[in-house]
Amino acid sequence: MSAAASALAGPSLSPETPHGDLLATLGSDDVPPEPPIRSVLFGPARFEEHGHSLATTHEVEPSGDATAAFFPRLQDNMDTLRRVRALLEQQSREGLHLGPAGHWLLDNANLLEEQLQKVRLSLPRNFFRLLPRLRDEPLAGLPRIYGVAWAWVAHTDSGLDLPLLHTYLGAYQRSRALTMAELWALPGTLRVVLLENLRRLAERTALLQLARDAAHQWLDTPDEQRQLTVLDAQFERLTQRGVADAFLLQLQQREDDLDAESARSLRAWLSLRLPEGVAVQARLQSQATEDHQSIRNAITTLRALDKVDWRRLFADTCAAMQVMAACPVHAAEREDCQDDTL
C-alpha cells in the first residue's frame, strides 16, 4: 500500500472490535449523519437566476481577520474519511458486500488524501485571510466564495460543467463583483466543499453498512443466545444514528434463515417497527443510487479540477480582468506577469 493510501486508512480496526465501538469511530454516536450537499439540479436559466439572487443576499464582513479559522471542518472531514476507509477495508477483508459507493471510496483513497495538500497549497493562510466573509447564517464566518462554491455543488450534484459555471459566475458578478482573490480561491474552495460532501456521503454509506452488519451479527448468533432484547438495544442505537431502517430490512430479508419459532418471533417484532417494508426498501434503494452518483460525481470533479483553464474562465466572467485585458500595456505582459498585476 502506498504512503497516501496508508494515511487514508487511518487507525486499524480488528475484526473483534465491538459493533458499538465501530459506530463511535465514525463520530457522535447519538446523531444521524448530516445530509449530502445535494439539491434541485439547475440548468443555465436557473443558474442565471440563482447567481443574481445569491449575490444580492450575500452580505459580507471586512476581510483581513488574522484570527479567522482556515476552513474549520477540513481536517475533521479528512479524519472522518480516513475512519470510513479503515472500516470499509476491514469489511472488505471479511468478504462483506460494500456496494458501489463503498468501492468508489476505497478505490480513490489516494485521490482523496491528495486533496488536503492541494487545498493548502492553493489557499495559503495569508491569502485565505484576504477573502471577504459571509455575515449571516448558515455559513456565517466562512468566505463568501465558499457560499458560491456550496451552491454550485448543491445544484450540480457535485458535477463540473464549465459552460454552466461560466453562466453562474457571470450572473453572480453582474449583481456583485467578486474580488480577484475570491476568484483565484474558487478551485481550492470547490475542493473543500466537495470533501465536505464526500465526508457526509461516506459517513452515511458506512453507517448503513454497519446497520446491515448488526443485523447479520444478531441473525448469526447461536439460537440459545439470540435475544430480542438485543434487537431492542440495537434498534434504539441505530435509530439515533438515522440508519435503523437498513437494520430492519436486513433482518426481514433473512428471517427465513431462522427456525420456525424464532422466525415467528422476529416477524412479530418487525411488524411493530417496519409496517411498510416495501416502501422503505424502495426509498433506501433510491437513496443508495443517488448517493453513489454523488460520490462518482464528486470524485470525477476532483480529478477534473486540475485540468480547467481557470484563468480563461475568470477572464470571461470578471469585469476587472476584461478592463485590464483591454489595456495595451497589460496585454503585452507575459501571462505570469499579468497574474501578478491582477
Tab-separated table of C-alpha atoms in Angstrom:
chain	number	residue	atom	x	y	z
A	1	MET	CA	0.000	0.000	0.000
A	2	SER	CA	1.293	3.493	-0.845
A	3	ALA	CA	2.024	6.069	1.840
A	4	ALA	CA	-1.048	8.064	0.836
A	5	ALA	CA	-3.285	5.037	0.989
A	6	SER	CA	-1.838	4.063	4.359
A	7	ALA	CA	-2.535	7.535	5.687
A	8	LEU	CA	-6.096	7.420	4.442
A	9	ALA	CA	-6.621	4.043	6.046
A	10	GLY	CA	-6.297	5.672	9.461
A	11	PRO	CA	-6.428	3.609	12.660
A	12	SER	CA	-6.596	-0.143	12.305
A	13	LEU	CA	-9.802	-1.897	13.336
A	14	SER	CA	-9.695	-5.529	14.295
A	15	PRO	CA	-12.495	-7.940	13.377
A	16	GLU	CA	-13.225	-8.269	17.091
A	17	THR	CA	-13.964	-4.573	17.538
A	18	PRO	CA	-17.412	-4.334	19.220
A	19	HIS	CA	-20.161	-3.081	16.950
A	20	GLY	CA	-20.987	-0.158	19.234
A	21	ASP	CA	-17.351	0.911	19.203
A	22	LEU	CA	-17.386	0.864	15.409
A	23	LEU	CA	-20.318	3.270	15.483
A	24	ALA	CA	-18.360	5.522	17.806
A	25	THR	CA	-15.348	5.598	15.461
A	26	LEU	CA	-17.493	7.471	12.936
A	27	GLY	CA	-18.185	10.355	15.288
A	28	SER	CA	-21.005	11.155	17.676
A	29	ASP	CA	-22.980	8.028	18.487
A	30	ASP	CA	-26.313	9.745	19.119
A	31	VAL	CA	-26.976	11.815	15.985
A	32	PRO	CA	-27.617	10.867	12.352
A	33	PRO	CA	-25.121	11.811	9.638
A	34	GLU	CA	-25.580	15.190	8.015
A	35	PRO	CA	-27.431	15.073	4.685
A	36	PRO	CA	-25.428	15.365	1.466
A	37	ILE	CA	-24.943	18.732	-0.199
A	38	ARG	CA	-27.481	17.950	-2.889
A	39	SER	CA	-30.480	19.903	-4.094
A	40	VAL	CA	-32.508	20.518	-7.241
A	41	LEU	CA	-30.378	20.335	-10.380
A	42	PHE	CA	-30.164	23.677	-12.212
A	43	GLY	CA	-29.771	24.322	-15.907
A	44	PRO	CA	-28.476	27.558	-17.484
A	45	ALA	CA	-31.641	29.597	-16.889
A	46	ARG	CA	-31.930	28.592	-13.243
A	47	PHE	CA	-28.221	29.207	-12.610
A	48	GLU	CA	-28.516	32.629	-14.220
A	49	GLU	CA	-31.356	33.449	-11.861
A	50	HIS	CA	-29.675	31.871	-8.843
A	51	GLY	CA	-26.401	33.688	-9.455
A	52	HIS	CA	-28.208	37.037	-9.359
A	53	SER	CA	-30.282	36.192	-6.279
A	54	LEU	CA	-27.362	34.714	-4.341
A	55	ALA	CA	-25.212	37.774	-4.985
A	56	THR	CA	-27.887	40.097	-3.634
A	57	THR	CA	-28.324	38.066	-0.438
A	58	HIS	CA	-24.622	37.596	0.354
A	59	GLU	CA	-23.693	40.220	2.936
A	60	VAL	CA	-20.021	40.212	3.881
A	61	GLU	CA	-17.761	41.313	6.690
A	62	PRO	CA	-14.423	43.034	6.051
A	63	SER	CA	-11.550	40.746	5.070
A	64	GLY	CA	-8.177	40.609	6.769
A	65	ASP	CA	-9.185	38.891	10.030
A	66	ALA	CA	-5.942	37.357	11.280
A	67	THR	CA	-7.838	35.090	13.688
A	68	ALA	CA	-10.080	33.520	11.045
A	69	ALA	CA	-10.026	29.730	11.165
A	70	PHE	CA	-8.881	28.003	7.995
A	71	PHE	CA	-11.960	26.072	6.850
A	72	PRO	CA	-12.541	24.641	10.351
A	73	ARG	CA	-14.191	21.438	9.082
A	74	LEU	CA	-11.488	20.497	6.585
A	75	GLN	CA	-9.250	18.434	8.861
A	76	ASP	CA	-12.229	16.821	10.578
A	77	ASN	CA	-13.655	15.851	7.200
A	78	MET	CA	-10.382	14.206	6.230
A	79	ASP	CA	-10.223	12.364	9.560
A	80	THR	CA	-13.748	11.026	9.041
A	81	LEU	CA	-12.926	9.896	5.506
A	82	ARG	CA	-9.915	8.030	6.885
A	83	ARG	CA	-12.020	6.304	9.533
A	84	VAL	CA	-14.564	5.285	6.922
A	85	ARG	CA	-11.747	3.981	4.763
A	86	ALA	CA	-10.446	1.854	7.631
A	87	LEU	CA	-13.901	0.449	8.301
A	88	LEU	CA	-14.608	-0.364	4.652
A	89	GLU	CA	-11.216	-2.021	4.285
A	90	GLN	CA	-11.945	-4.230	7.279
A	91	GLN	CA	-15.324	-5.194	5.887
A	92	SER	CA	-13.789	-5.924	2.505
A	93	ARG	CA	-11.243	-8.241	4.139
A	94	GLU	CA	-14.116	-10.070	5.819
A	95	GLY	CA	-15.807	-10.583	2.465
A	96	LEU	CA	-18.783	-8.355	3.224
A	97	HIS	CA	-20.695	-6.688	0.403
A	98	LEU	CA	-19.782	-2.995	0.258
A	99	GLY	CA	-21.894	-1.810	-2.642
A	100	PRO	CA	-20.803	0.540	-5.446
A	101	ALA	CA	-20.444	3.609	-3.206
A	102	GLY	CA	-18.131	1.811	-0.796
A	103	HIS	CA	-15.956	0.543	-3.624
A	104	TRP	CA	-15.644	4.025	-5.117
A	105	LEU	CA	-14.441	5.355	-1.775
A	106	LEU	CA	-11.914	2.540	-1.405
A	107	ASP	CA	-10.633	2.773	-4.965
A	108	ASN	CA	-9.982	6.515	-4.745
A	109	ALA	CA	-8.149	6.661	-1.420
A	110	ASN	CA	-5.035	8.269	-2.891
A	111	LEU	CA	-7.023	10.948	-4.677
A	112	LEU	CA	-8.865	11.937	-1.510
A	113	GLU	CA	-5.683	12.137	0.513
A	114	GLU	CA	-4.044	14.370	-2.098
A	115	GLN	CA	-6.781	16.972	-1.781
A	116	LEU	CA	-5.687	18.239	1.622
A	117	GLN	CA	-2.262	19.209	0.317
A	118	LYS	CA	-3.752	20.749	-2.822
A	119	VAL	CA	-6.100	22.906	-0.766
A	120	ARG	CA	-3.285	24.124	1.460
A	121	LEU	CA	-1.049	24.911	-1.499
A	122	SER	CA	-3.749	26.818	-3.365
A	123	LEU	CA	-5.031	28.669	-0.296
A	124	PRO	CA	-2.116	29.679	1.946
A	125	ARG	CA	-3.282	31.251	5.184
A	126	ASN	CA	-2.100	34.765	4.356
A	127	PHE	CA	-4.106	34.569	1.116
A	128	PHE	CA	-7.073	32.976	2.883
A	129	ARG	CA	-7.307	35.971	5.230
A	130	LEU	CA	-7.913	38.268	2.241
A	131	LEU	CA	-11.236	36.635	1.463
A	132	PRO	CA	-14.426	38.512	2.424
A	133	ARG	CA	-16.521	36.500	4.862
A	134	LEU	CA	-20.239	35.917	4.997
A	135	ARG	CA	-22.049	37.731	7.766
A	136	ASP	CA	-25.212	35.666	8.014
A	137	GLU	CA	-26.079	32.048	8.732
A	138	PRO	CA	-25.937	29.275	7.715
A	139	LEU	CA	-22.374	29.949	6.509
A	140	ALA	CA	-21.550	32.915	8.742
A	141	GLY	CA	-17.813	33.445	9.177
A	142	LEU	CA	-16.862	31.402	6.134
A	143	PRO	CA	-15.542	33.027	2.954
A	144	ARG	CA	-18.152	34.342	0.532
A	145	ILE	CA	-16.581	32.230	-2.203
A	146	TYR	CA	-17.381	29.201	-0.032
A	147	GLY	CA	-21.062	30.103	-0.314
A	148	VAL	CA	-20.676	30.421	-4.086
A	149	ALA	CA	-18.986	27.014	-4.258
A	150	TRP	CA	-21.535	25.411	-1.914
A	151	ALA	CA	-24.455	26.466	-4.119
A	152	TRP	CA	-22.636	25.175	-7.196
A	153	VAL	CA	-22.003	21.753	-5.649
A	154	ALA	CA	-25.580	21.509	-4.374
A	155	HIS	CA	-27.243	22.352	-7.676
A	156	THR	CA	-24.948	20.283	-9.926
A	157	ASP	CA	-24.846	17.182	-7.697
A	158	SER	CA	-21.084	17.738	-7.296
A	159	GLY	CA	-20.550	17.894	-11.042
A	160	LEU	CA	-18.411	20.146	-13.225
A	161	ASP	CA	-19.877	21.765	-16.338
A	162	LEU	CA	-17.686	24.670	-17.454
A	163	PRO	CA	-20.234	26.476	-19.671
A	164	LEU	CA	-22.724	26.258	-16.813
A	165	LEU	CA	-20.127	27.522	-14.331
A	166	HIS	CA	-19.403	30.404	-16.711
A	167	THR	CA	-23.117	31.289	-16.700
A	168	TYR	CA	-23.319	31.099	-12.911
A	169	LEU	CA	-20.215	33.189	-12.179
A	170	GLY	CA	-21.154	35.754	-14.801
A	171	ALA	CA	-24.654	36.158	-13.387
A	172	TYR	CA	-23.355	36.480	-9.832
A	173	GLN	CA	-20.834	39.151	-10.778
A	174	ARG	CA	-23.289	41.214	-12.760
A	175	SER	CA	-25.028	41.781	-9.432
A	176	ARG	CA	-21.973	41.916	-7.166
A	177	ALA	CA	-18.370	41.583	-8.246
A	178	LEU	CA	-16.144	39.009	-6.616
A	179	THR	CA	-12.615	40.088	-5.758
A	180	MET	CA	-9.666	38.699	-7.691
A	181	ALA	CA	-8.602	36.863	-4.542
A	182	GLU	CA	-12.011	35.204	-4.352
A	183	LEU	CA	-11.919	34.076	-7.964
A	184	TRP	CA	-8.490	32.516	-7.606
A	185	ALA	CA	-9.649	30.865	-4.386
A	186	LEU	CA	-12.542	29.152	-6.169
A	187	PRO	CA	-10.711	25.981	-7.343
A	188	GLY	CA	-9.373	25.262	-3.857
A	189	THR	CA	-12.695	26.127	-2.253
A	190	LEU	CA	-14.520	23.750	-4.580
A	191	ARG	CA	-12.202	21.017	-3.312
A	192	VAL	CA	-13.110	21.917	0.267
A	193	VAL	CA	-16.857	21.757	-0.408
A	194	LEU	CA	-16.522	18.508	-2.360
A	195	LEU	CA	-14.611	16.969	0.551
A	196	GLU	CA	-17.364	18.147	2.896
A	197	ASN	CA	-19.911	16.420	0.695
A	198	LEU	CA	-17.845	13.253	0.395
A	199	ARG	CA	-17.485	13.132	4.169
A	200	ARG	CA	-21.278	13.251	4.556
A	201	LEU	CA	-21.827	10.634	1.871
A	202	ALA	CA	-19.067	8.372	3.180
A	203	GLU	CA	-20.317	8.572	6.748
A	204	ARG	CA	-23.841	7.634	5.685
A	205	THR	CA	-22.520	4.814	3.497
A	206	ALA	CA	-20.509	3.398	6.395
A	207	LEU	CA	-23.324	3.730	8.921
A	208	LEU	CA	-25.755	1.942	6.629
A	209	GLN	CA	-23.209	-0.834	6.207
A	210	LEU	CA	-22.790	-1.092	9.979
A	211	ALA	CA	-26.560	-1.297	10.402
A	212	ARG	CA	-26.743	-4.230	7.992
A	213	ASP	CA	-23.761	-5.854	9.702
A	214	ALA	CA	-25.534	-5.568	13.060
A	215	ALA	CA	-28.495	-7.464	11.630
A	216	HIS	CA	-26.231	-10.213	10.290
A	217	GLN	CA	-24.456	-10.386	13.634
A	218	TRP	CA	-27.721	-10.992	15.502
A	219	LEU	CA	-29.034	-13.488	12.956
A	220	ASP	CA	-25.784	-15.474	13.055
A	221	THR	CA	-25.813	-15.714	16.844
A	222	PRO	CA	-26.417	-19.275	18.137
A	223	ASP	CA	-30.112	-19.969	18.780
A	224	GLU	CA	-29.747	-20.273	22.530
A	225	GLN	CA	-28.031	-16.859	22.754
A	226	ARG	CA	-30.242	-14.915	20.336
A	227	GLN	CA	-32.421	-12.495	22.322
A	228	LEU	CA	-34.982	-9.925	21.179
A	229	THR	CA	-33.768	-7.612	23.942
A	230	VAL	CA	-30.514	-7.291	21.996
A	231	LEU	CA	-32.530	-6.176	18.970
A	232	ASP	CA	-34.265	-3.551	21.102
A	233	ALA	CA	-30.934	-2.059	22.153
A	234	GLN	CA	-29.514	-2.156	18.628
A	235	PHE	CA	-32.666	-0.642	17.181
A	236	GLU	CA	-32.552	2.258	19.633
A	237	ARG	CA	-28.879	2.934	18.927
A	238	LEU	CA	-29.285	2.773	15.162
A	239	THR	CA	-32.409	4.929	15.287
A	240	GLN	CA	-30.316	7.630	16.944
A	241	ARG	CA	-27.862	7.390	14.054
A	242	GLY	CA	-30.655	7.529	11.472
A	243	VAL	CA	-29.988	4.112	9.894
A	244	ALA	CA	-32.418	1.800	11.695
A	245	ASP	CA	-34.414	1.101	8.524
A	246	ALA	CA	-31.431	-0.630	6.913
A	247	PHE	CA	-31.095	-2.763	10.052
A	248	LEU	CA	-34.772	-3.729	9.981
A	249	LEU	CA	-34.781	-4.549	6.279
A	250	GLN	CA	-31.751	-6.803	6.618
A	251	LEU	CA	-33.440	-8.668	9.454
A	252	GLN	CA	-36.580	-9.064	7.368
A	253	GLN	CA	-34.687	-10.325	4.332
A	254	ARG	CA	-33.022	-13.088	6.337
A	255	GLU	CA	-35.833	-14.092	8.680
A	256	ASP	CA	-36.314	-17.354	6.754
A	257	ASP	CA	-32.797	-18.386	7.836
A	258	LEU	CA	-34.136	-18.880	11.365
A	259	ASP	CA	-36.011	-21.818	12.797
A	260	ALA	CA	-39.807	-21.557	12.671
A	261	GLU	CA	-40.289	-20.316	16.229
A	262	SER	CA	-37.515	-17.710	16.029
A	263	ALA	CA	-38.806	-16.523	12.654
A	264	ARG	CA	-42.307	-16.015	14.083
A	265	SER	CA	-40.920	-14.030	16.999
A	266	LEU	CA	-38.825	-11.875	14.679
A	267	ARG	CA	-41.765	-11.227	12.332
A	268	ALA	CA	-43.889	-10.113	15.271
A	269	TRP	CA	-41.090	-7.811	16.463
A	270	LEU	CA	-40.606	-6.367	12.968
A	271	SER	CA	-44.333	-5.809	12.409
A	272	LEU	CA	-44.300	-3.105	15.079
A	273	ARG	CA	-41.274	-1.324	13.630
A	274	LEU	CA	-41.411	-1.961	9.884
A	275	PRO	CA	-45.076	-1.899	8.833
A	276	GLU	CA	-44.304	-0.800	5.249
A	277	GLY	CA	-41.174	-2.701	4.329
A	278	VAL	CA	-41.653	-2.434	0.559
A	279	ALA	CA	-41.872	1.363	0.655
A	280	VAL	CA	-38.866	1.615	2.973
A	281	GLN	CA	-36.817	-0.655	0.732
A	282	ALA	CA	-37.684	1.435	-2.335
A	283	ARG	CA	-36.670	4.615	-0.516
A	284	LEU	CA	-33.336	3.200	0.632
A	285	GLN	CA	-32.570	1.829	-2.826
A	286	SER	CA	-33.291	5.226	-4.359
A	287	GLN	CA	-31.108	6.924	-1.747
A	288	ALA	CA	-28.268	4.465	-2.380
A	289	THR	CA	-28.428	5.134	-6.117
A	290	GLU	CA	-28.379	8.889	-5.568
A	291	ASP	CA	-25.512	8.680	-3.063
A	292	HIS	CA	-23.471	6.502	-5.406
A	293	GLN	CA	-23.963	9.011	-8.219
A	294	SER	CA	-22.991	11.908	-5.953
A	295	ILE	CA	-19.808	10.115	-4.880
A	296	ARG	CA	-18.940	9.356	-8.507
A	297	ASN	CA	-19.562	12.969	-9.493
A	298	ALA	CA	-17.539	14.426	-6.619
A	299	ILE	CA	-14.536	12.191	-7.264
A	300	THR	CA	-14.705	12.798	-11.018
A	301	THR	CA	-14.834	16.550	-10.400
A	302	LEU	CA	-11.844	16.429	-8.047
A	303	ARG	CA	-9.881	14.773	-10.843
A	304	ALA	CA	-11.052	17.317	-13.415
A	305	LEU	CA	-10.287	20.482	-11.424
A	306	ASP	CA	-6.581	20.291	-12.274
A	307	LYS	CA	-7.360	20.375	-15.999
A	308	VAL	CA	-9.508	23.522	-16.027
A	309	ASP	CA	-8.151	26.727	-17.568
A	310	TRP	CA	-9.252	28.863	-14.636
A	311	ARG	CA	-7.530	31.974	-15.939
A	312	ARG	CA	-9.614	31.937	-19.092
A	313	LEU	CA	-12.819	31.237	-17.182
A	314	PHE	CA	-12.208	34.152	-14.826
A	315	ALA	CA	-11.214	36.472	-17.680
A	316	ASP	CA	-14.549	35.755	-19.357
A	317	THR	CA	-16.627	36.453	-16.245
A	318	CYS	CA	-14.720	39.176	-14.356
A	319	ALA	CA	-15.235	42.817	-15.386
A	320	ALA	CA	-11.928	43.909	-13.826
A	321	MET	CA	-9.982	41.353	-15.850
A	322	GLN	CA	-11.790	42.415	-19.011
A	323	VAL	CA	-10.856	46.068	-18.421
A	324	MET	CA	-7.234	45.114	-17.825
A	325	ALA	CA	-7.192	42.902	-20.901
A	326	ALA	CA	-8.171	45.936	-22.997
A	327	CYS	CA	-5.090	47.824	-21.758
A	328	PRO	CA	-2.233	47.502	-24.313
A	329	VAL	CA	0.455	47.557	-21.619
A	330	HIS	CA	-1.231	44.753	-19.695
A	331	ALA	CA	-1.883	42.756	-22.858
A	332	ALA	CA	1.820	42.942	-23.763
A	333	GLU	CA	2.901	41.346	-20.479
A	334	ARG	CA	3.604	37.661	-20.058
A	335	GLU	CA	0.726	35.714	-18.501
A	336	ASP	CA	2.556	35.226	-15.203
A	337	CYS	CA	3.228	38.972	-15.022
A	338	GLN	CA	-0.408	39.677	-15.870
A	339	ASP	CA	-1.466	37.479	-12.950
A	340	ASP	CA	0.858	39.387	-10.610
A	341	THR	CA	-0.610	42.679	-11.822
A	342	LEU	CA	-4.146	41.457	-11.218
